[in-house]
Amino acid sequence: MIRYVLKRLVISIPVLFLISVGAFILVHLTPGDPADMYISPDMTQAQIDLTRSALGLDKPWLIQYFEWIKNFFSGNFGFSFSSRQPVAEILAQRFSPTLLLMSVSLLAAYLAAIPLGIIAALNKNSWIDRSIIGWTFFNVSFPPFFLGLALIYVLGIKLAIFPTGGMVVLGQENDIAGRLMHLVLPVVVMASQFSANMIRYVRASVLDVLDQNYIRTAVSKGLSELHILFAHIFRNSLIPIITVIGTDLPKIIGGAVITEQIFQWPGIGSLTVAAINSRDYPILMAIVILSAVAVLLANLLVDVLYAVIDPRIRYEK
Amino acid sequence: MNTNKFMLVGDDSAFGNLTAREVYDGIADKPNDAKVEVVESWEKITWRRFCKNKVAFWSMVLLLGIVLMAVLAPVIAPFNPNTTVGDFDAAPSAAHLLGTDDVGMDILSRLIYGSRVSLIVGVGSVFIYALIGITLGLLSGYLGGTVDGVIMRITEVFMAYPHFMIIMVIVSLIGPNMMTVMLVMGVMGWPPICRLVRGEVLKVKSMDYIASAVVTGYSPYTIVAKHILPNVLSPILVNATFGIASAILMEASLSFLGMGVQPPTASWGNMLTSAQSLTVLSEEPWRWIPPGIAVLTAVLAINFLGDGLNEAIGGDSK
């Protein structure tokens, strides 16, 4: 098992390397000099040169890249162009709101989607199944910004049940109920997208399992339906479920750009939009790399989980 | 498989020693107890199965309507979409059926012209990435070995970047407009289709007819282009259809954030940008509800169409 994990880790090193090169090239190919942000019109050429060398911009690209990587691994992501704060500090501040929003959304989505997927499969081709499937089509087709705006319009403004944005009311940071109310609408927007995929996977997976001989055996043995459902069907339909979780997990970092923007949620997504608008390259680079690393780690985690659940996978590779 | 131009129903032995072709051509007498259906071509079967799915069929009709609207935009749009033609922020009236926006442009005309942006970016970007993905997928699957290894590593790198975020960053760094949105989405979107094609090629490659084509001495190019590609087209078609739907969604999302198609060019996405202000959102719903519904309708219709295609082609019907 440990050998398997190590092997997987080694395989992802070249990918990680290419990802970092990609991000570096991306940011350095863009028009404009990062030093422009630090240079004022009244500076002399000597002062400009000094600024550039302080930022390391006078060195060859290759050296810049290696220094950047070295700093990156020691947790030094540079300084934000616009606020001059350390990038790591800004990211840390923005991370927990995003983590909160995404984990609650994923949880809500799965809690709704897994039973719905099972119900749809057990009632294959009935009107229940059709409405659940139709619902997933609606969810994947609803533009998140339109859904968010519509929710704010109806529930936030017209009926005034929920706040229209933000995470807390200023001065009432300890108001738990208020915090929960702020969470509801963004969670609904995120969860509707996450759930659609999960419902379809669960349904397909349960349908696969239902065809298996061991289910027929279980039925003919006279086991109770509930027992078959949980002990036989659900357990065996887990693998595709893990796949979906694996594709959802990396979105925790950058998946909520639009939702955060609409609801003025102070997380990584809205930070990305702000960083793009102010051309804050150090922040962008850090976000891109960290989210790519998250994708790789999530893939690794999924593969390891597969191997834990289904030992056959371990021996095939 | 599209090579099956006919289908025999019933017990094979009932035909005695007749060849399928004789039965098909109607030369042979019909054996008494055989149910011989001289059946339609693959295309016809698929079409008939597709039409059975009412939702998919009407989605297709709706989409044709949207395409028509995009093509005929200059004819049907009541006003020039990119200039001031009325009062500012006017509610719907007889003159402006859907009202006007903050600079007095006609919402209905912008809505009609916006369909052009959505369709061009949606179809264009999918066309670009399908072209890249199919080529690399065929190479990867057919050649195998080192080529396969390298291409697969590259897809991993591409797929490791969070899709929406990386496209948003690149587009805004090189300058957002309709062309860059389409190009970047096209260049970044190929890995899934590449993997799909590769998988299909691997399935087809082990079939007898490929082996016989190799033995017969066809060049690898002919085998890939004439024997393998036609047989992997169906899943590509389905994938591309769903791809167009998500491309339209993505363009609208980017434009909504101000990182896609820029005003005054009308895109369904950027028509909603102003609704981020609570005043517009609550006081002027005519400005943001119609384009929102337009995106939803188009994307929903394409997704239903893709689902119908998938079922008709005999893909995963579960």
XYZ file of N, CA, C and O in Angstrom, chain B residues 56-166:
444
model
N -36.028 15.809 -26.514
C -34.860 16.072 -27.353
C -35.295 16.670 -28.686
O -34.668 17.605 -29.190
N -36.375 16.139 -29.232
C -36.832 16.618 -30.539
C -37.216 18.094 -30.467
O -36.769 18.907 -31.276
N -38.019 18.458 -29.466
C -38.443 19.857 -29.369
C -37.299 20.768 -28.974
O -37.259 21.939 -29.345
N -36.328 20.237 -28.242
C -35.125 21.032 -27.951
C -34.415 21.376 -29.246
O -33.913 22.492 -29.414
N -34.368 20.381 -30.148
C -33.699 20.620 -31.408
C -34.435 21.703 -32.203
O -33.810 22.598 -32.780
N -35.770 21.616 -32.213
C -36.559 22.631 -32.917
C -36.275 24.020 -32.335
O -36.025 24.993 -33.049
N -36.264 24.068 -30.995
C -35.990 25.334 -30.315
C -34.619 25.879 -30.705
O -34.446 27.075 -30.969
N -33.644 24.983 -30.749
C -32.287 25.400 -31.098
C -32.223 25.925 -32.524
O -31.551 26.926 -32.792
N -32.920 25.235 -33.429
C -32.961 25.728 -34.802
C -33.524 27.143 -34.821
O -33.047 28.008 -35.561
N -34.535 27.371 -33.971
C -35.094 28.717 -33.852
C -34.043 29.716 -33.407
O -33.933 30.821 -33.966
N -33.236 29.340 -32.419
C -32.194 30.252 -31.927
C -31.154 30.516 -33.014
O -30.705 31.650 -33.214
N -30.791 29.453 -33.743
C -29.829 29.624 -34.839
C -30.391 30.587 -35.880
O -29.702 31.506 -36.340
N -31.667 30.374 -36.220
C -32.330 31.247 -37.184
C -32.302 32.700 -36.696
O -32.020 33.635 -37.447
N -32.589 32.871 -35.395
C -32.599 34.205 -34.802
C -31.220 34.845 -34.950
O -31.102 36.039 -35.283
N -30.165 34.054 -34.723
C -28.806 34.588 -34.809
C -28.492 34.985 -36.249
O -27.924 36.050 -36.498
N -28.879 34.132 -37.198
C -28.567 34.404 -38.602
C -29.331 35.637 -39.085
O -28.783 36.504 -39.763
N -30.604 35.709 -38.691
C -31.459 36.790 -39.193
C -31.454 38.019 -38.285
O -32.304 38.898 -38.446
N -30.501 38.079 -37.349
C -30.508 39.167 -36.373
C -30.733 40.553 -36.988
O -31.567 41.317 -36.507
N -29.995 40.899 -38.063
C -30.183 42.253 -38.611
C -31.607 42.483 -39.116
O -32.091 43.611 -39.115
N -32.281 41.401 -39.551
C -33.630 41.544 -40.088
C -34.666 41.681 -38.966
O -35.553 42.534 -39.040
N -34.537 40.827 -37.932
C -35.590 40.815 -36.932
C -35.369 41.782 -35.776
O -36.318 42.155 -35.099
N -34.127 42.197 -35.545
C -33.899 43.088 -34.417
C -34.517 44.454 -34.719
O -34.260 45.026 -35.778
N -35.338 44.973 -33.822
C -36.008 46.246 -34.098
C -35.051 47.435 -34.129
O -35.332 48.449 -34.779
N -33.937 47.354 -33.399
C -33.023 48.502 -33.331
C -31.588 48.055 -33.501
O -31.280 46.873 -33.412
N -30.695 49.022 -33.743
C -29.268 48.747 -33.688
C -28.920 48.414 -32.235
O -29.230 49.188 -31.334
N -28.284 47.255 -31.969
C -28.100 46.823 -30.580
C -27.030 47.617 -29.837
O -27.002 47.614 -28.610
N -26.142 48.300 -30.561
C -24.985 48.896 -29.895
C -25.029 50.419 -29.821
O -24.010 51.060 -29.607
N -26.173 51.014 -30.041
C -26.252 52.472 -29.905
C -27.471 52.857 -29.070
O -28.374 52.067 -28.866
N -27.427 54.085 -28.604
C -28.543 54.597 -27.814
C -29.736 54.840 -28.734
O -29.625 55.553 -29.722
N -30.848 54.196 -28.414
C -32.014 54.369 -29.282
C -33.248 54.804 -28.509
O -34.322 54.938 -29.061
N -33.121 54.982 -27.184
C -34.300 55.369 -26.413
C -33.884 55.993 -25.101
O -32.716 56.348 -24.911
N -34.872 56.122 -24.199
C -34.582 56.667 -22.876
C -33.671 55.719 -22.103
O -33.550 54.553 -22.415
N -33.042 56.269 -21.056
C -32.214 55.415 -20.201
C -33.108 54.640 -19.244
O -34.093 55.179 -18.726
N -32.737 53.375 -18.988
C -33.417 52.555 -17.978
C -34.940 52.546 -18.109
O -35.660 52.572 -17.112
N -35.457 52.543 -19.360
C -36.906 52.571 -19.527
C -37.482 51.174 -19.392
O -36.924 50.200 -19.895
N -38.624 51.084 -18.705
C -39.301 49.800 -18.538
C -39.887 49.377 -19.889
O -40.028 50.204 -20.792
N -40.215 48.087 -20.024
C -40.785 47.610 -21.285
C -41.982 48.446 -21.719
O -42.802 48.861 -20.890
N -42.055 48.724 -23.012
C -43.157 49.511 -23.553
C -43.413 49.026 -24.975
O -42.727 48.125 -25.453
N -44.365 49.635 -25.656
C -44.670 49.210 -27.018
C -43.483 49.449 -27.942
O -43.191 48.651 -28.829
N -42.760 50.546 -27.709
C -41.628 50.862 -28.569
C -40.451 49.927 -28.292
O -39.786 49.445 -29.193
N -40.182 49.702 -27.011
C -39.086 48.803 -26.625
C -39.677 47.667 -25.811
O -39.885 47.804 -24.603
N -39.931 46.548 -26.482
C -40.698 45.454 -25.868
C -40.083 44.952 -24.565
O -40.782 44.545 -23.652
N -38.746 44.977 -24.487
C -38.104 44.513 -23.252
C -37.425 45.663 -22.515
O -36.588 45.450 -21.657
N -37.757 46.895 -22.893
C -37.169 48.027 -22.202
C -35.792 48.387 -22.723
O -35.335 47.863 -23.729
N -35.125 49.308 -22.015
C -33.779 49.723 -22.408
C -32.848 49.645 -21.213
O -33.289 49.534 -20.077
N -31.536 49.722 -21.500
C -30.569 49.649 -20.402
C -30.096 51.048 -19.986
O -30.678 52.057 -20.391
N -29.028 51.096 -19.193
C -28.601 52.363 -18.608
C -28.061 53.369 -19.614
O -27.877 54.542 -19.277
N -27.763 52.937 -20.854
C -27.347 53.924 -21.848
C -28.357 54.000 -22.985
O -28.047 54.491 -24.071
N -29.563 53.480 -22.733
C -30.629 53.632 -23.710
C -30.556 52.672 -24.884
O -31.114 52.945 -25.940
N -29.852 51.545 -24.727
C -29.857 50.542 -25.807
C -31.052 49.626 -25.616
O -31.469 49.330 -24.502
N -31.579 49.140 -26.758
C -32.779 48.303 -26.747
C -32.433 46.878 -26.300
O -31.613 46.194 -26.929
N -33.065 46.427 -25.190
C -32.719 45.115 -24.621
C -33.039 43.990 -25.603
O -32.235 43.077 -25.793
N -34.204 44.060 -26.253
C -34.598 42.990 -27.161
C -33.586 42.826 -28.293
O -33.168 41.716 -28.607
N -33.167 43.957 -28.884
C -32.204 43.869 -29.976
C -30.885 43.281 -29.483
O -30.253 42.469 -30.174
N -30.467 43.677 -28.275
C -29.210 43.151 -27.726
C -29.343 41.655 -27.463
O -28.403 40.889 -27.670
N -30.530 41.253 -27.017
C -30.785 39.847 -26.747
C -30.649 39.043 -28.042
O -30.023 37.984 -28.074
N -31.236 39.578 -29.120
C -31.200 38.865 -30.403
C -29.753 38.765 -30.908
O -29.299 37.703 -31.315
N -29.029 39.891 -30.836
C -27.641 39.857 -31.302
C -26.752 39.019 -30.373
O -25.771 38.427 -30.806
N -27.115 38.966 -29.090
C -26.327 38.185 -28.129
C -26.289 36.714 -28.495
O -25.311 36.020 -28.211
N -27.340 36.226 -29.161
C -27.354 34.812 -29.543
C -26.196 34.508 -30.490
O -25.660 33.406 -30.494
N -25.791 35.507 -31.272
C -24.669 35.285 -32.187
C -23.404 34.974 -31.403
O -22.679 34.024 -31.708
N -23.123 35.795 -30.401
C -21.919 35.593 -29.602
C -21.938 34.208 -28.977
O -20.981 33.432 -29.068
N -23.074 33.859 -28.341
C -23.143 32.565 -27.667
C -22.880 31.424 -28.633
O -22.103 30.519 -28.339
N -23.541 31.464 -29.788
C -23.402 30.351 -30.726
C -22.001 30.303 -31.321
O -21.401 29.236 -31.418
N -21.466 31.466 -31.699
C -20.128 31.465 -32.316
C -19.099 30.954 -31.324
O -18.300 30.073 -31.628
N -19.125 31.487 -30.094
C -18.136 31.059 -29.110
C -18.354 29.583 -28.745
O -17.411 28.803 -28.673
N -19.623 29.196 -28.570
C -19.907 27.813 -28.183
C -19.448 26.829 -29.234
O -18.656 25.921 -28.955
N -19.901 27.026 -30.475
C -19.554 26.087 -31.540
C -18.075 26.220 -31.899
O -17.369 25.222 -32.053
N -17.592 27.464 -31.979
C -16.199 27.696 -32.378
C -15.206 27.047 -31.437
O -14.299 26.334 -31.870
N -15.391 27.270 -30.136
C -14.399 26.727 -29.204
C -14.441 25.206 -29.199
O -13.404 24.549 -29.143
N -15.646 24.632 -29.284
C -15.732 23.173 -29.307
C -15.103 22.627 -30.585
O -14.408 21.602 -30.563
N -15.305 23.334 -31.697
C -14.686 22.894 -32.946
C -13.165 22.859 -32.795
O -12.512 21.883 -33.158
N -12.596 23.923 -32.206
C -11.142 23.966 -32.037
C -10.674 22.817 -31.147
O -9.758 22.079 -31.489
N -11.345 22.645 -29.997
C -10.792 21.613 -29.116
C -11.100 20.207 -29.592
O -10.329 19.283 -29.319
N -12.185 20.055 -30.352
C -12.454 18.722 -30.907
C -11.377 18.375 -31.927
O -10.878 17.247 -31.957
N -10.988 19.360 -32.731
C -9.950 19.131 -33.738
C -8.642 18.696 -33.070
O -8.034 17.686 -33.441
N -8.221 19.474 -32.049
C -6.980 19.125 -31.345
C -7.135 17.779 -30.647
O -6.290 16.894 -30.749
N -8.248 17.637 -29.932
C -8.444 16.431 -29.118
C -8.535 15.175 -29.963
O -7.952 14.138 -29.608
N -9.236 15.242 -31.096
C -9.389 14.055 -31.941
C -8.033 13.662 -32.520
O -7.637 12.501 -32.478
N -7.298 14.671 -33.033
C -5.992 14.374 -33.620
C -5.076 13.710 -32.597
O -4.516 12.633 -32.841
N -4.928 14.355 -31.442
C -4.015 13.810 -30.438
C -4.521 12.472 -29.897
O -3.736 11.565 -29.633
N -5.853 12.341 -29.757
C -6.415 11.094 -29.249
C -6.173 9.945 -30.203
O -5.821 8.836 -29.781
N -6.332 10.192 -31.508
C -6.069 9.156 -32.508
C -4.604 8.750 -32.477
O -4.269 7.573 -32.441
N -3.727 9.762 -32.449
C -2.283 9.485 -32.390
C -1.964 8.650 -31.166
O -1.296 7.620 -31.235
N -2.475 9.128 -30.032
C -2.153 8.500 -28.758
C -2.642 7.063 -28.728
O -1.914 6.139 -28.372
N -3.883 6.852 -29.158
C -4.460 5.519 -29.088
C -3.864 4.584 -30.123
O -3.606 3.418 -29.845
N -3.621 5.097 -31.337
C -3.172 4.207 -32.395
C -1.691 3.890 -32.278
O -1.272 2.750 -32.452
N -0.888 4.897 -31.975
C 0.554 4.673 -31.921
C 0.990 4.036 -30.608
O 1.880 3.203 -30.586
N 0.346 4.431 -29.510
C 0.731 3.877 -28.211
C 2.152 4.261 -27.843
O 2.709 5.229 -28.372
N 2.760 3.517 -26.936
C 4.172 3.705 -26.597
C 4.497 5.077 -26.063
O 3.731 5.657 -25.295
N 5.649 5.609 -26.515
C 6.130 6.883 -25.995
C 5.185 8.027 -26.333
O 4.902 8.877 -25.497
N 4.704 8.037 -27.579
C 3.793 9.109 -28.008
C 2.605 9.162 -27.065
O 2.221 10.223 -26.560
N 2.032 7.984 -26.821
C 0.892 7.886 -25.918
C 1.255 8.434 -24.534
O 0.534 9.267 -23.974
N 2.413 8.003 -24.030
C 2.836 8.440 -22.697
C 2.944 9.950 -22.609
O 2.426 10.571 -21.685
N 3.615 10.551 -23.617
C 3.821 12.003 -23.594
C 2.475 12.731 -23.665
O 2.188 13.628 -22.861
N 1.616 12.315 -24.594
C 0.332 13.004 -24.750
C -0.499 12.881 -23.473
O -1.124 13.844 -23.028
N -0.475 11.696 -22.870
C -1.260 11.522 -21.649
C -0.732 12.394 -20.503
O -1.508 12.954 -19.739
N 0.596 12.545 -20.403
C 1.139 13.422 -19.358
C 0.674 14.855 -19.602
O 0.315 15.585 -18.689
N 0.699 15.263 -20.887
C 0.274 16.635 -21.197
C -1.193 16.843 -20.807
O -1.555 17.866 -20.237
N -2.042 15.840 -21.094
C -3.446 16.014 -20.708
C -3.558 16.156 -19.192
O -4.355 16.940 -18.706
N -2.709 15.409 -18.470
C -2.764 15.523 -17.005
C -2.429 16.935 -16.550
O -3.075 17.474 -15.649
N -1.389 17.510 -17.191
C -1.009 18.875 -16.806
C -2.167 19.839 -17.075
O -2.547 20.630 -16.214
N -2.751 19.722 -18.275
C -3.857 20.615 -18.621
C -5.035 20.435 -17.681
O -5.677 21.389 -17.278
N -5.305 19.173 -17.329
C -6.479 18.921 -16.512
C -6.242 19.263 -15.049
O -7.195 19.308 -14.266
N -4.995 19.505 -14.686
C -4.723 19.830 -13.289
C -5.099 21.276 -12.972
O -5.415 21.604 -11.839
N -5.042 22.127 -14.004
C -5.465 23.508 -13.746
C -6.983 23.550 -13.600
O -7.693 22.957 -14.403
N -7.481 24.255 -12.608
C -8.933 24.382 -12.504
C -9.450 25.116 -13.749
O -8.979 26.214 -14.062
N -10.374 24.461 -14.442
C -10.734 24.862 -15.796
C -11.189 26.323 -15.907
O -10.613 27.122 -16.632
N -12.245 26.667 -15.155
C -12.806 28.010 -15.289
C -11.781 29.076 -14.903
O -11.597 30.077 -15.592
N -11.068 28.812 -13.794
C -10.149 29.822 -13.289
C -9.002 30.078 -14.264
O -8.667 31.228 -14.552
N -8.442 28.994 -14.819
C -7.287 29.191 -15.695
C -7.715 29.903 -16.979
O -7.003 30.777 -17.482
